[in-house]
């Protein structure tokens, strides 16, 4: 019966299939999926943190490269990353599927499995969702909710001149991985670190919450639209400038090799490339003890100091081999595509 | 500058345009739209209620009939209706737009205005959102959050044999209105009650919360997919049967006239027709005092008793002029379309 397209299925039947694949919600979920809405018991005194993000076929992913499970994973990962950037612990999520009639029921199930596996790994309850049909491309729209203690969240506007800029993990890999796929790397070539980073981004949930709890940072943002974009956004929201040292950027080795072989500057590519779901932090120089405290709780991924926030909000620059250049523009989904 | 399509706009520029049109959030919104996520202060001791629902061009609306402001209104209304059916007070909403590149920026602004006007009328804060591009049809996906006191929410599974079935307002109008539009009624013919009901459904927020607070009902559901569907869903979830009296159905006068002129049975059409965002309640016979109490607080729309829940879950019937017929199947978005 899983052989067939969703057009041959009723809405209720498909919904039942999807619901059956979701992990059991946490005991704080008083009414789970299947009613008009879900009911949850919040943790006492915590603040509610909410974010929403959609992935669209042909814009954020291609079915030629991503399996249904990859798509489900990524749709959730990008939302968990937003919560992590606020230092919030993810608690619940709702999944809205807008499905082309030609999709196979088995593929919908795989998508839900990819989504549910990541949810379970982060103890996030899938509390509801929606299934709609479309004559266009697949859209997976997710809203995620989390909790954070009063005054422990991190925004984009808390950076000040003198704060050091830290970035988690490595950068540039996802963009290089996408380029590899577009240049003909096979979808089976998932062994490449760069391709894996494009297909299966890992949200830095534990790191984000540890940084907030330890008060180790004053501002944070995730790198969904690339490092250059994140630096520009935090600088603009905080009214400060940015100086980045190119030599300090933790660029993925596979990205460095790939762009060099393509005769493209790896530093610029890593700054502009989107889809690295790492975190950017503004850390006060006197806050290094708090930073070490956060690192004792969460040592992976590494954090790298890449520069400093500065006084002049017009000065967004990258230093490299003695020269000082303007920071590249960030990646925008609408423009130049 | 509002002349032009969204393709000519950057993502950030369009987002800034949208954010500028949103009403100021309530003081309980600690971090509003524009950061990685929103932060809210919940009302102490209340439970969190969450729902999500999408409207898709060509499936849930047609641009030939609906203005952008209609689409924005409806995308929010269907979600507020779900919260109302849980007896929850709506508090916040996130708006996810998946926009065809050909959409005019001015039309996006109109859509947001229609959305924001309804949000403001119900004191709902727009706390976040997302804008993505698509090569397919418009998708407006909304997640809404509300609050409800402990044990005062209403689900679908609380109906018992002997409970009376009440429905709010009038039914069948939206489906008749859609048919009028499809049969060639002009988009300007918005004076028709039926067409207005299709284009601008009014969620029964105050009625839903009043029924929950007064403990006047044991189960509730909204009529998004029609009365027959709602009756079947509540009956199935509660393990009961249904007997409806056709003579008691509060069918919109315009729908009755329209279907009669089209030689279609108005009762069947009203039972099957979707998009009436009225509420269905299961009211214990001994609960009429609580019902009157709820009605003293919210007298509009009227409530009409249309039948009773019965013991045998296999008996889903409608009585009419002495004969007893099976309840029609509900409306499904996937099937038969």
XYZ file of C-alpha atoms in Angstrom:
674
model
C 0.000 0.000 0.000
C 2.954 2.363 0.372
C 3.448 1.910 -3.347
C 1.619 4.718 -5.045
C 1.537 8.472 -5.203
C -0.159 10.684 -2.668
C -2.829 11.567 -5.253
C -4.236 8.087 -4.834
C -4.354 8.543 -1.057
C -6.900 10.506 0.922
C -5.675 13.320 3.137
C -6.771 11.520 6.307
C -5.101 8.257 5.247
C -1.815 9.991 4.498
C -1.971 11.905 7.770
C -2.494 8.642 9.650
C 0.584 7.205 7.920
C 2.668 10.193 8.940
C 1.406 10.251 12.527
C 2.241 6.563 12.929
C 5.919 7.296 12.186
C 6.396 10.031 14.756
C 8.145 9.228 18.037
C 6.058 9.357 21.193
C 5.881 12.956 22.466
C 7.310 13.932 25.837
C 4.995 13.788 28.904
C 4.798 17.608 28.831
C 2.716 17.249 25.651
C -0.833 17.073 27.038
C -2.550 16.828 23.644
C -0.377 15.575 20.777
C -0.856 15.524 17.007
C -4.285 14.712 15.592
C -6.572 17.284 17.191
C -7.247 20.867 16.057
C -4.130 21.931 17.984
C -1.587 20.565 20.456
C -1.558 21.434 24.167
C 1.731 21.619 26.087
C 2.754 22.269 29.668
C 5.600 24.819 29.609
C 8.488 24.574 32.065
C 7.700 26.954 34.921
C 9.287 30.404 34.585
C 10.999 29.673 31.295
C 10.495 31.935 28.318
C 9.023 30.629 25.056
C 11.248 30.878 21.966
C 9.655 30.436 18.513
C 11.105 30.310 15.009
C 9.917 29.294 11.552
C 11.790 28.383 8.394
C 10.814 26.681 5.153
C 12.774 24.701 2.591
C 11.538 24.771 -1.004
C 12.387 22.299 -3.749
C 14.454 23.931 -6.474
C 15.510 26.766 -4.156
C 16.914 25.209 -0.978
C 17.437 21.686 -2.222
C 17.223 19.599 -5.351
C 15.699 16.167 -5.467
C 18.549 15.211 -7.780
C 20.937 15.538 -4.817
C 18.865 15.126 -1.650
C 17.003 12.013 -0.576
C 13.589 12.515 1.056
C 15.203 11.734 4.431
C 17.856 14.423 3.777
C 15.085 16.947 3.084
C 13.243 16.056 6.285
C 16.470 16.267 8.290
C 17.421 19.646 6.844
C 13.969 21.187 7.290
C 14.223 20.519 11.012
C 17.959 21.245 11.330
C 17.625 24.816 10.040
C 14.978 25.528 12.679
C 16.884 23.904 15.549
C 19.865 25.991 14.483
C 17.789 29.172 14.906
C 16.808 28.104 18.425
C 20.437 27.244 19.213
C 21.439 30.744 18.092
C 19.032 32.117 20.717
C 20.525 29.766 23.348
C 17.123 28.062 23.658
C 16.541 24.376 24.367
C 14.260 22.986 21.628
C 11.072 21.372 22.967
C 8.498 20.987 20.206
C 8.022 21.321 16.506
C 5.185 21.362 13.981
C 5.700 20.044 10.453
C 3.802 21.452 7.496
C 4.146 19.500 4.251
C 3.050 20.947 0.923
C 3.270 17.948 -1.365
C 3.174 17.582 -5.140
C 0.558 14.983 -6.094
C 3.272 12.968 -7.857
C 5.179 12.248 -4.646
C 5.255 8.620 -3.637
C 3.766 7.788 -0.259
C 6.955 5.866 0.555
C 9.009 9.015 -0.099
C 6.777 11.037 2.224
C 7.404 8.387 4.858
C 11.184 8.622 4.300
C 11.015 12.392 4.626
C 9.129 12.078 7.896
C 11.634 9.475 9.108
C 14.559 11.840 8.447
C 12.710 14.582 10.279
C 11.690 12.369 13.186
C 15.172 10.892 13.671
C 16.704 14.332 14.193
C 13.791 15.350 16.423
C 14.297 12.300 18.593
C 18.044 12.887 18.845
C 17.333 16.329 20.329
C 14.347 15.162 22.427
C 12.026 17.423 20.440
C 8.343 16.417 20.355
C 6.552 16.609 17.017
C 3.265 18.028 18.322
C 1.388 18.711 15.133
C 1.487 19.385 11.467
C -0.397 19.803 8.285
C -0.470 18.174 4.871
C -1.539 20.111 1.808
C -1.349 19.326 -1.877
C 0.312 21.581 -4.455
C 0.661 21.729 -8.217
C 4.146 23.126 -7.670
C 7.340 22.010 -5.934
C 7.620 20.460 -2.494
C 7.634 22.861 0.455
C 8.542 21.706 3.954
C 7.709 24.402 6.453
C 8.623 23.973 10.083
C 7.945 25.978 13.221
C 9.990 25.085 16.281
C 9.540 26.115 19.889
C 12.047 26.110 22.687
C 12.567 27.378 26.181
C 15.196 29.536 27.834
C 15.647 30.905 31.347
C 14.799 34.589 31.852
C 17.480 36.916 30.442
C 19.648 34.036 29.233
C 18.756 34.261 25.537
C 21.173 35.648 22.960
C 20.146 38.113 20.251
C 21.955 39.725 17.333
C 22.118 43.163 18.872
C 24.307 42.598 21.938
C 27.751 42.893 20.344
C 29.966 45.809 21.422
C 33.289 47.194 20.242
C 36.046 45.050 21.706
C 33.994 41.854 21.834
C 35.843 38.977 20.238
C 34.204 37.093 17.359
C 34.034 33.331 17.697
C 32.665 30.845 15.212
C 31.860 27.199 15.921
C 33.089 24.223 13.926
C 34.248 24.708 10.364
C 32.815 26.824 7.561
C 32.454 26.774 3.798
C 31.838 23.069 3.538
C 28.146 23.164 2.666
C 28.581 25.615 -0.208
C 31.497 23.605 -1.593
C 29.446 20.420 -1.242
C 26.560 21.946 -3.187
C 28.971 23.072 -5.902
C 30.442 19.565 -6.068
C 26.966 18.140 -6.582
C 26.138 20.756 -9.211
C 29.412 19.982 -10.999
C 28.412 16.359 -11.264
C 29.493 14.573 -8.099
C 27.189 11.612 -7.702
C 24.425 11.648 -5.098
C 26.027 8.454 -3.797
C 29.255 10.306 -3.055
C 28.073 11.055 0.447
C 31.460 10.192 1.912
C 32.703 13.701 1.161
C 32.602 15.848 4.287
C 31.534 18.849 2.207
C 28.623 17.053 0.531
C 27.499 15.652 3.874
C 27.538 19.155 5.321
C 25.238 20.364 2.542
C 22.861 17.423 2.802
C 22.811 16.862 6.564
C 23.628 20.016 8.513
C 24.054 19.471 12.243
C 22.441 22.159 14.415
C 24.676 23.281 17.316
C 21.970 22.951 19.930
C 24.077 21.938 22.949
C 26.707 24.556 22.248
C 24.140 27.353 21.923
C 22.385 26.536 25.181
C 25.706 26.083 27.030
C 26.886 29.511 25.867
C 23.647 31.115 27.043
C 23.615 29.367 30.419
C 27.234 30.273 31.146
C 26.621 33.878 30.008
C 29.687 33.373 27.859
C 28.423 35.475 24.939
C 26.576 38.767 24.461
C 25.282 38.126 20.955
C 24.806 35.138 18.685
C 23.507 34.225 15.259
C 23.601 31.143 13.103
C 25.349 31.010 9.727
C 22.348 29.948 7.645
C 23.115 32.571 5.014
C 26.876 32.409 5.432
C 29.492 33.971 7.672
C 29.690 37.296 5.825
C 25.917 37.730 6.096
C 25.927 36.842 9.814
C 28.774 39.269 10.534
C 26.938 42.031 8.680
C 23.648 41.305 10.453
C 25.119 41.222 13.948
C 27.196 44.347 13.226
C 24.163 46.237 11.886
C 21.882 45.165 14.738
C 24.540 46.053 17.332
C 25.800 49.252 15.681
C 29.421 48.109 15.523
C 32.066 47.312 12.922
C 33.882 44.060 12.198
C 37.497 43.109 11.597
C 38.071 39.492 10.590
C 41.475 37.840 10.187
C 41.343 35.607 7.096
C 44.184 33.449 8.412
C 42.071 32.439 11.423
C 38.991 31.245 9.479
C 38.333 27.533 10.162
C 37.618 26.628 6.556
C 36.721 23.006 5.822
C 39.699 21.269 4.259
C 37.492 19.740 1.547
C 36.216 23.219 0.668
C 39.722 24.650 0.470
C 40.821 21.905 -1.891
C 37.675 22.065 -3.973
C 37.674 25.823 -4.548
C 41.419 25.864 -5.225
C 40.943 23.191 -7.897
C 38.163 25.374 -9.373
C 40.489 28.459 -9.254
C 38.075 30.207 -6.895
C 39.358 31.965 -3.756
C 38.466 29.640 -0.836
C 38.326 32.476 1.702
C 35.780 34.503 -0.258
C 33.777 31.351 -1.031
C 33.728 30.370 2.649
C 32.636 33.854 3.718
C 29.827 34.091 1.161
C 28.656 30.495 1.145
C 25.369 29.751 2.873
C 24.015 26.662 4.617
C 26.766 26.307 7.226
C 24.654 25.966 10.340
C 27.464 26.932 12.663
C 27.089 29.655 15.305
C 28.696 33.074 15.569
C 29.246 34.575 19.041
C 30.302 37.937 20.416
C 32.434 37.240 23.502
C 33.660 40.030 25.824
C 37.419 39.876 26.408
C 36.765 39.649 30.146
C 34.318 36.787 29.521
C 36.905 34.125 28.750
C 36.344 32.372 32.086
C 32.648 32.002 31.265
C 33.643 30.759 27.833
C 35.912 28.099 29.358
C 33.060 27.124 31.672
C 30.701 26.642 28.692
C 33.392 24.625 26.900
C 33.751 22.265 29.842
C 30.124 21.279 29.323
C 30.227 21.136 25.538
C 33.624 20.620 23.937
C 32.393 19.731 20.464
C 32.368 21.451 17.988
C 35.472 23.599 18.566
C 35.187 27.382 18.822
C 37.617 29.560 16.893
C 38.349 33.235 17.441
C 38.263 34.874 14.004
C 38.314 38.599 14.749
C 36.892 41.420 16.783
C 33.918 43.791 16.756
C 35.030 47.412 16.352
C 33.726 50.912 16.945
C 32.992 52.215 13.455
C 29.814 50.569 12.105
C 30.860 51.482 8.557
C 34.074 49.449 8.801
C 33.304 45.824 7.909
C 36.653 44.464 6.820
C 38.744 41.369 6.390
C 42.511 41.456 6.949
C 44.583 39.171 4.799
C 48.307 39.007 4.228
C 48.735 42.606 5.298
C 45.908 44.046 3.158
C 42.495 45.148 4.389
C 39.479 44.500 2.165
C 35.744 45.067 2.575
C 33.823 42.037 3.845
C 31.990 40.380 0.909
C 28.250 40.777 0.652
C 26.265 37.939 2.169
C 24.256 35.304 0.408
C 20.649 36.235 -0.373
C 18.162 33.632 -1.516
C 16.335 36.046 -3.798
C 19.148 38.020 -5.408
C 21.483 36.904 -8.194
C 19.911 33.527 -8.712
C 9.653 51.341 -5.220
C 6.695 49.115 -4.402
C 6.238 48.819 -8.153
C 8.056 45.719 -9.247
C 8.131 42.009 -8.626
C 9.818 40.371 -5.704
C 12.495 38.971 -8.040
C 13.900 42.479 -8.336
C 14.008 42.808 -4.548
C 16.544 41.303 -2.211
C 15.319 38.990 0.537
C 16.397 41.407 3.271
C 14.739 44.386 1.572
C 11.459 42.524 1.194
C 11.603 41.313 4.784
C 12.122 44.903 5.959
C 9.054 45.944 3.968
C 6.963 43.231 5.559
C 8.208 43.885 9.091
C 7.379 47.583 8.730
C 3.710 46.716 8.137
C 3.228 44.554 11.226
C 1.469 45.991 14.264
C 3.563 46.508 17.391
C 3.711 43.231 19.360
C 2.280 42.954 22.865
C 4.575 43.716 25.839
C 4.789 39.972 26.547
C 6.870 39.674 23.359
C 10.422 40.125 24.689
C 12.136 39.683 21.320
C 9.981 40.325 18.257
C 10.463 39.610 14.560
C 13.896 40.130 13.012
C 16.183 37.932 15.104
C 16.849 34.191 14.717
C 13.741 33.542 16.825
C 11.197 35.374 18.952
C 11.148 35.273 22.765
C 7.863 35.494 24.665
C 6.824 35.570 28.302
C 3.984 33.050 28.761
C 1.087 33.789 31.101
C 1.857 32.065 34.387
C 0.269 28.609 34.754
C -1.427 28.657 31.387
C -0.910 25.836 28.931
C 0.566 26.456 25.485
C -1.658 25.586 22.494
C -0.062 25.317 19.030
C -1.502 24.734 15.570
C -0.305 25.024 11.977
C -2.170 25.286 8.693
C -1.171 26.289 5.174
C -3.142 27.715 2.263
C -1.886 26.921 -1.233
C -2.731 28.791 -4.439
C -4.798 26.645 -6.775
C -5.860 24.334 -3.939
C -7.268 26.508 -1.149
C -7.795 29.715 -3.081
C -7.568 31.108 -6.569
C -6.024 34.452 -7.356
C -8.885 34.925 -9.824
C -11.272 35.197 -6.869
C -9.222 36.235 -3.836
C -7.351 39.503 -3.408
C -3.945 39.336 -1.703
C -5.562 40.781 1.428
C -8.218 38.013 1.329
C -5.445 35.406 1.168
C -3.615 36.921 4.130
C -6.843 37.119 6.117
C -7.792 33.530 5.384
C -4.337 32.105 6.146
C -4.596 33.518 9.654
C -8.334 32.858 10.105
C -8.006 29.114 9.566
C -5.363 28.937 12.302
C -7.268 31.107 14.781
C -10.249 28.846 14.146
C -8.185 25.823 15.213
C -7.195 27.585 18.449
C -10.833 28.578 19.040
C -11.838 24.935 18.648
C -9.434 24.111 21.508
C -10.932 26.955 23.618
C -7.532 28.689 23.572
C -6.949 32.439 23.520
C -4.662 33.240 20.566
C -1.479 35.095 21.544
C 1.116 34.913 18.781
C 1.586 33.837 15.217
C 4.426 33.281 12.760
C 3.924 33.865 9.035
C 5.827 31.887 6.429
C 5.497 33.146 2.866
C 6.601 31.051 -0.100
C 6.380 33.537 -2.953
C 6.477 33.119 -6.730
C 9.100 35.477 -8.184
C 6.395 37.088 -10.315
C 4.474 38.448 -7.321
C 4.401 42.215 -7.084
C 5.875 43.706 -3.942
C 2.693 45.756 -3.540
C 0.639 42.540 -3.547
C 2.863 41.028 -0.847
C 2.235 44.158 1.201
C -1.535 43.815 0.679
C -1.387 40.179 1.771
C 0.508 41.148 4.921
C -2.009 43.949 5.561
C -4.936 41.501 5.389
C -3.095 39.177 7.739
C -2.063 41.934 10.143
C -5.550 43.473 10.303
C -7.087 40.217 11.517
C -4.170 39.676 13.919
C -4.679 43.093 15.418
C -8.426 42.569 15.772
C -7.728 39.508 17.924
C -4.749 41.070 19.755
C -2.419 38.450 18.266
C 1.267 39.415 17.998
C 3.061 38.555 14.777
C 6.344 37.424 16.347
C 8.224 36.105 13.353
C 8.137 34.704 9.904
C 10.028 33.666 6.878
C 10.112 34.576 3.206
C 11.184 32.059 0.594
C 11.016 32.083 -3.169
C 9.353 29.362 -5.237
C 9.006 28.454 -8.895
C 5.515 27.180 -8.074
C 2.325 28.614 -6.613
C 2.039 30.847 -3.558
C 2.019 29.078 -0.188
C 1.097 30.914 3.002
C 1.926 28.791 5.995
C 1.002 29.938 9.466
C 1.680 28.610 12.940
C -0.374 30.105 15.751
C 0.060 29.823 19.493
C -2.454 30.392 22.221
C -2.985 29.868 25.914
C -5.611 28.088 27.956
C -6.079 27.460 31.655
C -5.219 23.954 32.929
C -7.891 21.390 32.010
C -10.070 23.950 30.231
C -9.161 22.987 26.660
C -11.567 21.115 24.410
C -10.553 18.161 22.254
C -12.351 15.991 19.720
C -12.502 12.933 21.912
C -14.707 14.107 24.796
C -18.157 13.489 23.287
C -20.365 10.849 24.933
C -23.682 9.239 24.034
C -26.440 11.645 25.034
C -24.390 14.799 24.529
C -26.212 17.302 22.373
C -24.588 18.557 19.185
C -24.424 22.308 18.761
C -23.048 24.253 15.830
C -22.243 27.957 15.778
C -23.483 30.477 13.228
C -24.628 29.283 9.839
C -23.192 26.656 7.525
C -22.828 25.931 3.820
C -22.210 29.523 2.826
C -18.511 29.248 1.998
C -18.950 26.269 -0.330
C -21.860 27.959 -2.102
C -19.811 31.150 -2.400
C -16.928 29.263 -3.980
C -19.320 27.612 -6.416
C -20.807 31.017 -7.303
C -17.317 32.302 -8.080
C -16.485 29.218 -10.126
C -19.756 29.618 -12.031
C -18.754 33.110 -13.042
C -19.832 35.502 -10.311
C -17.517 38.488 -10.512
C -14.765 38.928 -7.950
C -16.324 42.345 -7.319
C -19.583 40.698 -6.224
C -18.442 40.677 -2.643
C -21.810 41.818 -1.398
C -23.053 38.214 -1.404
C -22.971 36.742 2.090
C -21.882 33.388 0.664
C -18.983 34.814 -1.343
C -17.865 36.850 1.653
C -17.904 33.710 3.771
C -15.605 31.966 1.305
C -13.232 34.903 0.974
C -13.168 36.201 4.538
C -14.017 33.506 7.090
C -14.436 34.790 10.633
C -12.836 32.595 13.294
C -15.069 32.090 16.360
C -12.367 32.936 18.862
C -14.469 34.546 21.601
C -17.114 31.836 21.448
C -14.546 29.037 21.696
C -12.797 30.501 24.729
C -16.108 31.305 26.434
C -17.297 27.709 25.999
C -14.057 26.397 27.490
C -14.032 28.792 30.431
C -17.650 28.041 31.327
C -17.037 24.278 30.937
C -20.105 24.328 28.712
C -18.842 21.675 26.281
C -16.978 18.366 26.497
C -15.668 18.268 22.925
C -15.214 20.738 20.114
C -13.903 20.947 16.568
C -13.981 23.537 13.837
C -15.724 23.001 10.510
C -12.727 23.608 8.251
C -13.486 20.512 6.199
C -17.252 20.748 6.563
C -19.869 19.677 9.079
C -20.057 16.047 7.922
C -16.287 15.688 8.297
C -16.299 17.300 11.752
C -19.137 15.065 12.947
C -17.290 11.989 11.682
C -14.009 13.056 13.277
C -15.509 13.833 16.692
C -17.564 10.636 16.612
C -14.535 8.522 15.675
C -12.261 10.134 18.271
C -14.926 9.787 20.969
C -16.178 6.324 20.004
C -19.800 7.412 19.605
C -22.435 7.663 16.894
C -24.245 10.697 15.529
C -27.858 11.504 14.740
C -28.429 14.840 13.021
C -31.835 16.381 12.292
C -31.698 17.949 8.818
C -34.546 20.319 9.659
C -32.441 21.920 12.400
C -29.368 22.713 10.284
C -28.700 26.480 10.203
C -27.989 26.643 6.482
C -27.092 30.039 5.042
C -30.062 31.450 3.153
C -27.860 32.377 0.187
C -26.568 28.790 0.038
C -30.082 27.357 0.133
C -31.178 29.581 -2.744
C -28.022 28.987 -4.758
C -28.037 25.196 -4.561
C -31.776 25.043 -5.216
C -31.310 27.102 -8.383
C -28.524 24.691 -9.385
C -30.820 21.681 -8.644
C -28.406 20.441 -5.970
C -29.675 19.347 -2.548
C -28.797 22.212 -0.161
C -28.667 19.943 2.904
C -26.115 17.562 1.397
C -24.138 20.487 0.002
C -24.096 22.186 3.407
C -22.992 18.997 5.161
C -20.196 18.247 2.716
C -19.024 21.774 1.974
C -15.742 22.839 3.555
C -14.400 26.201 4.635
C -17.154 27.092 7.105
C -15.035 28.049 10.078
C -17.842 27.565 12.549
C -17.473 25.443 15.679
C -19.077 22.137 16.632
C -19.644 21.372 20.331
C -20.694 18.354 22.369
C -22.846 19.667 25.236
C -24.065 17.384 28.066
C -27.845 17.665 28.600
C -27.197 18.638 32.217
C -24.741 21.306 31.031
C -27.318 23.772 29.736
C -26.771 26.149 32.648
C -23.077 26.361 31.783
C -24.061 26.879 28.155
C -26.319 29.793 29.115
C -23.488 31.219 31.187
C -21.119 31.087 28.194
C -23.806 32.699 26.018
C -24.176 35.603 28.423
C -20.544 36.483 27.715
C -20.652 35.846 23.971
C -24.043 36.028 22.291
C -22.793 36.187 18.716
C -22.755 34.009 16.640
C -25.874 32.013 17.627
C -25.590 28.363 18.651
C -28.005 25.833 17.203
C -28.740 22.358 18.469
C -28.649 20.061 15.428
C -28.703 16.562 16.917
C -27.262 14.216 19.471
C -24.294 11.879 19.939
C -25.406 8.260 20.265
C -24.102 4.953 21.534
C -23.368 2.983 18.389
C -20.180 4.313 16.741
C -21.213 2.716 13.455
C -24.433 4.750 13.280
C -23.648 8.105 11.679
C -26.999 9.223 10.331
C -29.089 12.176 9.289
C -32.856 12.195 9.832
C -34.912 13.991 7.264
C -38.643 14.041 6.644
C -39.052 10.741 8.416
C -36.246 8.892 6.630
C -32.847 8.047 8.078
C -29.805 8.250 5.778
C -26.072 7.788 6.307
C -24.172 11.010 6.949
C -22.346 12.037 3.737
C -18.579 11.609 3.576
C -16.611 14.697 4.493
C -14.596 16.915 2.248
C -10.978 15.840 1.652
C -8.492 18.146 0.019
C -6.653 15.317 -1.734
C -9.419 13.066 -2.940
C -11.672 13.616 -5.937
C -10.057 16.797 -7.049
